[in-house]
Short mmCIF file of C-alpha atoms in Angstrom, two decimals:
data_model
loop_
_atom_site.label_atom_id
_atom_site.label_comp_id
_atom_site.label_asym_id
_atom_site.label_seq_id
_atom_site.Cartn_x
_atom_site.Cartn_y
_atom_site.Cartn_z
CA LEU A 1 -23.55 10.52 12.90
CA LYS A 2 -22.30 11.70 9.47
CA PRO A 3 -19.33 14.31 9.43
CA THR A 4 -20.57 17.90 8.56
CA ARG A 5 -19.50 19.82 5.58
CA ASP A 6 -17.47 22.13 8.09
CA GLN A 7 -15.53 18.92 9.29
CA PHE A 8 -14.64 18.01 5.73
CA ARG A 9 -13.65 21.37 5.05
CA GLN A 10 -11.40 21.64 8.33
CA LYS A 11 -9.81 18.38 6.88
CA LYS A 12 -9.06 19.92 3.71
CA ASP A 13 -7.52 22.85 5.26
CA LEU A 14 -5.51 20.77 7.80
CA VAL A 15 -4.17 18.61 4.71
CA ALA A 16 -3.38 21.87 2.80
CA LEU A 17 -1.45 23.28 5.87
CA PHE A 18 0.48 20.06 6.82
CA GLN A 19 1.16 18.43 3.45
CA PRO A 20 3.76 21.05 1.90
CA LEU A 21 5.33 21.63 5.26
CA LEU A 22 6.07 18.09 6.13
CA GLU A 23 6.90 16.99 2.57
CA SER A 24 9.51 19.71 2.08
CA ARG A 25 11.14 19.51 5.47
CA VAL A 26 10.85 15.82 6.49
CA GLY A 27 10.63 14.39 3.04
CA GLY A 28 8.47 11.68 1.55
CA THR A 29 4.58 12.11 0.71
CA LEU A 30 1.82 12.72 3.03
CA HIS A 31 -1.31 10.61 2.82
CA THR A 32 -4.56 10.47 4.67
CA PHE A 33 -6.28 7.01 5.62
CA GLY A 34 -8.40 5.45 7.98
CA SER A 35 -12.01 6.38 8.57
CA CYS A 36 -11.58 9.97 7.03
CA GLU A 37 -10.87 8.21 3.68
CA ASN A 38 -12.73 4.75 4.05
CA GLY A 39 -16.22 6.00 4.43
CA PHE A 40 -16.70 5.44 8.12
CA TRP A 41 -15.90 8.89 9.33
CA ILE A 42 -18.22 10.23 12.11
CA ALA A 43 -18.75 13.61 13.49
CA GLY A 44 -15.98 14.82 15.84
CA SER A 45 -13.16 12.23 14.56
CA ASP A 46 -9.78 13.03 13.78
CA VAL A 47 -7.84 12.71 10.60
CA ASP A 48 -5.18 9.89 10.47
CA SER A 49 -2.41 10.57 8.33
CA CYS A 50 0.92 8.87 7.19
CA LEU A 51 4.26 10.14 5.90
CA VAL A 52 5.81 7.56 3.44
CA LEU A 53 9.56 8.09 3.06
CA LYS A 54 12.69 5.88 2.21
CA HIS A 55 15.58 5.07 4.76
CA CYS A 56 13.15 5.19 7.48
CA ALA A 57 12.70 1.31 8.54
CA THR A 58 13.48 1.54 12.39
CA LYS A 59 11.17 2.33 15.17
CA GLN A 60 14.09 4.67 16.41
CA ALA A 61 14.24 6.40 13.05
CA CYS A 62 10.32 6.66 12.91
CA LEU A 63 10.65 8.43 16.37
CA SER A 64 13.24 10.55 15.27
CA LYS A 65 11.16 11.82 12.24
CA LEU A 66 8.19 12.38 14.32
CA LYS A 67 10.15 14.67 16.69
CA LEU A 68 10.82 16.59 13.51
CA VAL A 69 7.39 16.76 12.98
CA ARG A 70 6.61 17.88 16.19
CA SER A 71 9.01 20.98 16.01
CA LEU A 72 7.89 21.80 12.55
CA LEU A 73 4.25 22.07 13.46
CA GLN A 74 4.75 23.85 16.59
CA ARG A 75 7.19 26.22 14.96
CA ALA A 76 4.93 27.06 12.40
CA ALA A 77 1.96 27.60 14.74
CA VAL A 78 -0.16 25.20 13.05
CA ALA A 79 -0.58 23.23 16.13
CA GLU A 80 -0.89 24.26 19.80
CA ARG A 81 0.61 20.78 21.03
CA VAL A 82 1.97 17.74 19.44
CA ASP A 83 2.68 14.46 21.54
CA VAL A 84 5.14 11.65 20.12
CA ILE A 85 3.87 8.38 21.17
CA PRO A 86 6.26 5.60 21.07
CA ALA A 87 3.72 2.91 20.61
CA GLN A 88 4.19 -0.22 18.43
CA VAL A 89 3.52 1.91 15.45
CA PRO A 90 4.74 5.21 16.73
CA ILE A 91 2.43 8.43 16.13
CA ALA A 92 2.46 12.26 16.62
CA LYS A 93 -0.66 13.28 17.97
CA VAL A 94 -1.67 17.03 16.95
CA TYR A 95 -3.94 19.10 19.30
CA ASP A 96 -5.63 22.40 18.48
CA ARG A 97 -6.13 25.44 20.93
CA GLN A 98 -9.21 23.65 22.28
CA ASP A 99 -6.97 20.68 23.14
CA ARG A 100 -8.98 18.44 20.72
CA ASN A 101 -7.02 15.91 18.84
CA THR A 102 -7.20 16.86 15.23
CA CYS A 103 -4.79 14.68 13.62
CA ASP A 104 -2.51 11.93 14.08
CA VAL A 105 0.77 11.50 12.12
CA SER A 106 2.52 8.13 11.63
CA ILE A 107 5.66 7.38 9.54
CA ASN A 108 5.75 4.47 6.71
CA ASN A 109 2.41 2.64 8.17
CA THR A 110 1.78 1.36 4.76
CA ALA A 111 0.00 -1.39 5.80
CA ALA A 112 -2.66 0.67 7.25
CA LEU A 113 -2.81 2.61 4.03
CA GLU A 114 -3.59 -0.53 2.31
CA ASN A 115 -6.30 -1.78 4.91
CA SER A 116 -7.92 1.55 4.52
CA GLN A 117 -8.27 1.22 0.74
CA LEU A 118 -9.52 -2.42 1.38
CA VAL A 119 -12.18 -1.08 3.68
CA GLY A 120 -13.15 1.59 1.42
CA THR A 121 -13.68 -0.45 -1.67
CA LEU A 122 -15.91 -2.98 0.28
CA SER A 123 -17.98 -0.09 1.78
CA ARG A 124 -18.86 1.25 -1.58
CA ILE A 125 -20.25 -2.17 -2.74
CA ASP A 126 -23.71 -1.68 -0.98
CA THR A 127 -25.21 1.58 0.06
CA ARG A 128 -26.16 0.09 3.63
CA ILE A 129 -22.57 -0.69 4.61
CA ARG A 130 -21.66 2.74 5.58
CA PRO A 131 -24.35 3.65 7.80
CA LEU A 132 -23.87 0.37 9.48
CA GLY A 133 -20.14 0.91 10.02
CA ARG A 134 -20.92 4.34 11.44
CA PHE A 135 -23.61 3.26 13.85
CA ILE A 136 -21.33 0.39 15.07
CA LYS A 137 -18.35 2.61 15.37
CA TYR A 138 -20.56 5.09 17.43
CA TRP A 139 -21.95 2.25 19.57
CA ALA A 140 -18.35 1.21 20.45
CA THR A 141 -17.03 4.44 21.10
CA ARG A 142 -19.89 5.19 23.53
CA ARG A 143 -19.13 2.04 25.44
CA GLN A 144 -15.27 2.90 25.38
CA ILE A 145 -14.31 -0.49 23.42
CA ASN A 146 -13.15 1.35 20.36
CA ASN A 147 -9.37 2.53 21.25
CA ARG A 148 -6.74 0.41 20.30
CA SER A 149 -4.06 2.26 22.41
CA GLN A 150 -6.26 1.23 25.48
CA GLY A 151 -6.25 -2.33 24.60
CA THR A 152 -9.87 -2.46 23.13
CA LEU A 153 -10.83 -2.93 19.52
CA SER A 154 -9.73 -0.78 16.69
CA THR A 155 -12.17 0.59 14.02
CA TYR A 156 -10.44 -1.70 11.46
CA THR A 157 -11.44 -4.85 13.65
CA LEU A 158 -14.70 -3.63 14.22
CA MET A 159 -15.22 -3.20 10.28
CA LEU A 160 -13.83 -6.47 9.74
CA GLN A 161 -16.45 -8.15 12.13
CA LEU A 162 -19.17 -6.04 10.02
CA PHE A 163 -17.90 -7.44 6.84
CA TYR A 164 -17.71 -11.08 8.02
CA PHE A 165 -21.40 -10.64 9.13
CA LEU A 166 -22.21 -9.17 5.71
CA GLN A 167 -20.38 -12.16 3.89
CA ILE A 168 -22.32 -14.83 5.57
CA ARG A 169 -25.71 -13.34 5.02
CA ASP A 170 -28.26 -15.69 2.74
CA PRO A 171 -27.82 -14.08 0.11
CA PRO A 172 -24.42 -12.50 0.95
CA ILE A 173 -24.10 -8.76 0.90
CA LEU A 174 -20.27 -8.73 0.50
CA PRO A 175 -17.88 -11.06 -1.44
CA LEU A 176 -15.27 -13.01 0.33
CA TYR A 177 -11.82 -11.52 -0.05
CA LYS A 178 -10.43 -14.21 -2.07
CA LEU A 179 -12.88 -13.25 -4.78
CA LEU A 180 -11.04 -9.82 -4.83
CA GLU A 181 -7.70 -10.80 -4.43
CA PHE A 182 -5.17 -10.84 -7.57
CA PRO A 183 -3.84 -14.67 -8.25
CA GLU A 184 -0.37 -13.50 -8.31
CA ALA A 185 -0.98 -11.61 -4.74
CA ALA A 186 -2.35 -14.78 -3.14
CA ALA A 187 0.79 -16.52 -4.33
CA ARG A 188 3.06 -14.01 -2.87
CA GLU A 189 1.10 -14.00 0.41
CA SER A 190 1.57 -17.82 0.70
CA GLU A 191 5.32 -17.55 0.22
CA GLN A 192 5.72 -14.69 2.59
CA LYS A 193 3.72 -16.80 5.28
CA ASP A 194 6.00 -19.92 4.64
CA MET A 195 8.97 -17.52 4.93
CA ASP A 196 7.35 -15.95 8.34
CA GLU A 197 6.91 -19.37 9.79
CA THR A 198 10.40 -20.36 8.97
CA ILE A 199 11.94 -17.47 10.87
CA LYS A 200 9.72 -17.98 13.56
CA ASP A 201 10.88 -21.49 14.11
CA LEU A 202 14.52 -20.31 13.94
CA ASP A 203 13.97 -17.62 16.42
CA THR A 204 12.17 -20.19 18.76
CA ASP A 205 15.13 -22.46 18.66
CA GLU A 206 17.54 -19.66 19.23
CA SER A 207 15.75 -18.47 22.17
CA SER A 208 15.52 -21.96 23.53
CA ASP A 209 19.29 -21.99 23.57
CA ASP A 210 19.71 -19.11 25.69
CA ASP A 211 17.30 -18.31 28.47
CA ARG A 212 18.96 -15.20 29.60
CA PRO A 213 16.91 -12.10 29.78
CA ARG A 214 16.96 -9.67 26.99
CA ASP A 215 18.87 -6.48 27.43
CA GLU A 216 18.05 -3.07 26.28
CA GLU A 217 19.89 -3.59 22.93
CA ASP A 218 18.15 -6.98 22.37
CA ALA A 219 14.76 -5.16 22.65
CA VAL A 220 15.54 -2.39 20.41
CA ALA A 221 16.70 -5.07 17.90
CA ALA A 222 13.53 -6.83 18.37
CA ASP A 223 11.33 -3.51 17.59
CA ASP A 224 13.41 -3.09 14.61
CA ARG A 225 12.79 -6.51 13.21
CA GLU A 226 9.07 -5.62 13.25
CA PHE A 227 9.73 -2.80 11.01
CA ASP A 228 11.38 -4.77 8.35
CA HIS A 229 8.36 -4.37 5.90
CA MET A 230 8.64 -0.43 6.31
CA SER A 231 10.39 0.17 2.86
CA GLY A 232 8.98 3.67 2.42
CA GLU A 233 7.29 2.55 -0.77
CA LEU A 234 3.51 1.65 -1.64
CA ARG A 235 3.23 -1.47 -3.56
CA PRO A 236 0.32 -2.21 -5.81
CA LEU A 237 -2.67 -3.01 -4.40
CA PRO A 238 -3.36 -6.88 -4.21
CA PHE A 239 -6.81 -6.90 -4.89
CA HIS A 240 -9.56 -5.30 -7.23
CA SER A 241 -10.68 -1.85 -6.15
CA ASP A 242 -13.06 -1.03 -8.97
CA VAL A 243 -16.49 -1.47 -7.36
CA ARG A 244 -18.35 -1.47 -10.68
CA TYR A 245 -15.91 -4.39 -11.90
CA ILE A 246 -16.26 -6.11 -8.75
CA SER A 247 -20.09 -5.99 -9.17
CA GLU A 248 -20.25 -6.98 -12.78
CA HIS A 249 -17.75 -9.74 -12.91
CA LEU A 250 -16.67 -10.83 -9.33
CA PHE A 251 -19.91 -10.67 -7.28
CA ARG A 252 -22.92 -11.25 -9.34
CA GLU A 253 -24.93 -11.58 -6.03
CA ASN A 254 -24.65 -7.93 -5.51
CA ARG A 255 -28.11 -6.23 -4.45
CA ARG A 256 -29.93 -9.54 -4.01
CA ASN A 257 -30.14 -9.28 -0.42
CA ARG A 258 -33.10 -6.77 0.63
CA ASP A 259 -32.58 -6.71 4.25
CA SER A 260 -33.24 -3.49 6.41
CA LEU A 261 -30.67 -1.56 8.08
CA GLY A 262 -32.66 -2.17 11.26
CA LYS A 263 -32.74 -6.02 10.64
CA LEU A 264 -28.93 -6.05 9.81
CA ILE A 265 -28.24 -3.95 13.03
CA HIS A 266 -30.35 -6.13 15.32
CA GLU A 267 -28.71 -9.50 13.81
CA PHE A 268 -25.29 -8.30 13.77
CA PHE A 269 -25.54 -7.98 17.62
CA MET A 270 -27.23 -11.40 17.71
CA LEU A 271 -24.23 -12.99 15.98
#
């Protein structure tokens, strides 16, 4: 299931082509994330990438930038086809001459970048985690339940399920997230949740006063509100990412669990 050296080389070549072209013509910085960065990449998987740039905080603005990405990649003949998908998080799906989806490009998907770093950090705490994750991802892909765009489970959701399973082992294989989170980050998260609940309550009150169906402008405005967090800047990570520090200071139960991969796979599906 592990990617071949050739697949890693193709990823490196792809980034080397895309990065200077997109950063110079679209702006911002291009980052790779997801399975190709967090340790759960499998043979044949594509590369997830994200352009982080300022002054692009609405869905319509993201779609406009992705259409520019499509034009640039096709004009430079580094992609056979590029489809711009107006999903909740818009993406440009890049295809090669064999019609293989080699790369996805999104705009200001900073939450995914941060989630990818969290998954990568947890995957390095124990050597059994990456083989487990790749097996579960392959199993879900074969059963066609690993495609978020089709309403099934994302790889991120599958990995969170795996992490929960490893956290409740006795002894645990992974620490709880709260042990990794910086105290000031936890406080900010709590404040943000309170603010979100207040806004939600206000929106509910307003909608109850007006039962008219939303027109197209209202729908666009709602889409744009969902992008309010897209500042075009990466915030400092709210959690520890130094695996040695985590193992020595935050999670001293590390490596006490001696369960085999076979036992862990069996009991994961029995959960």
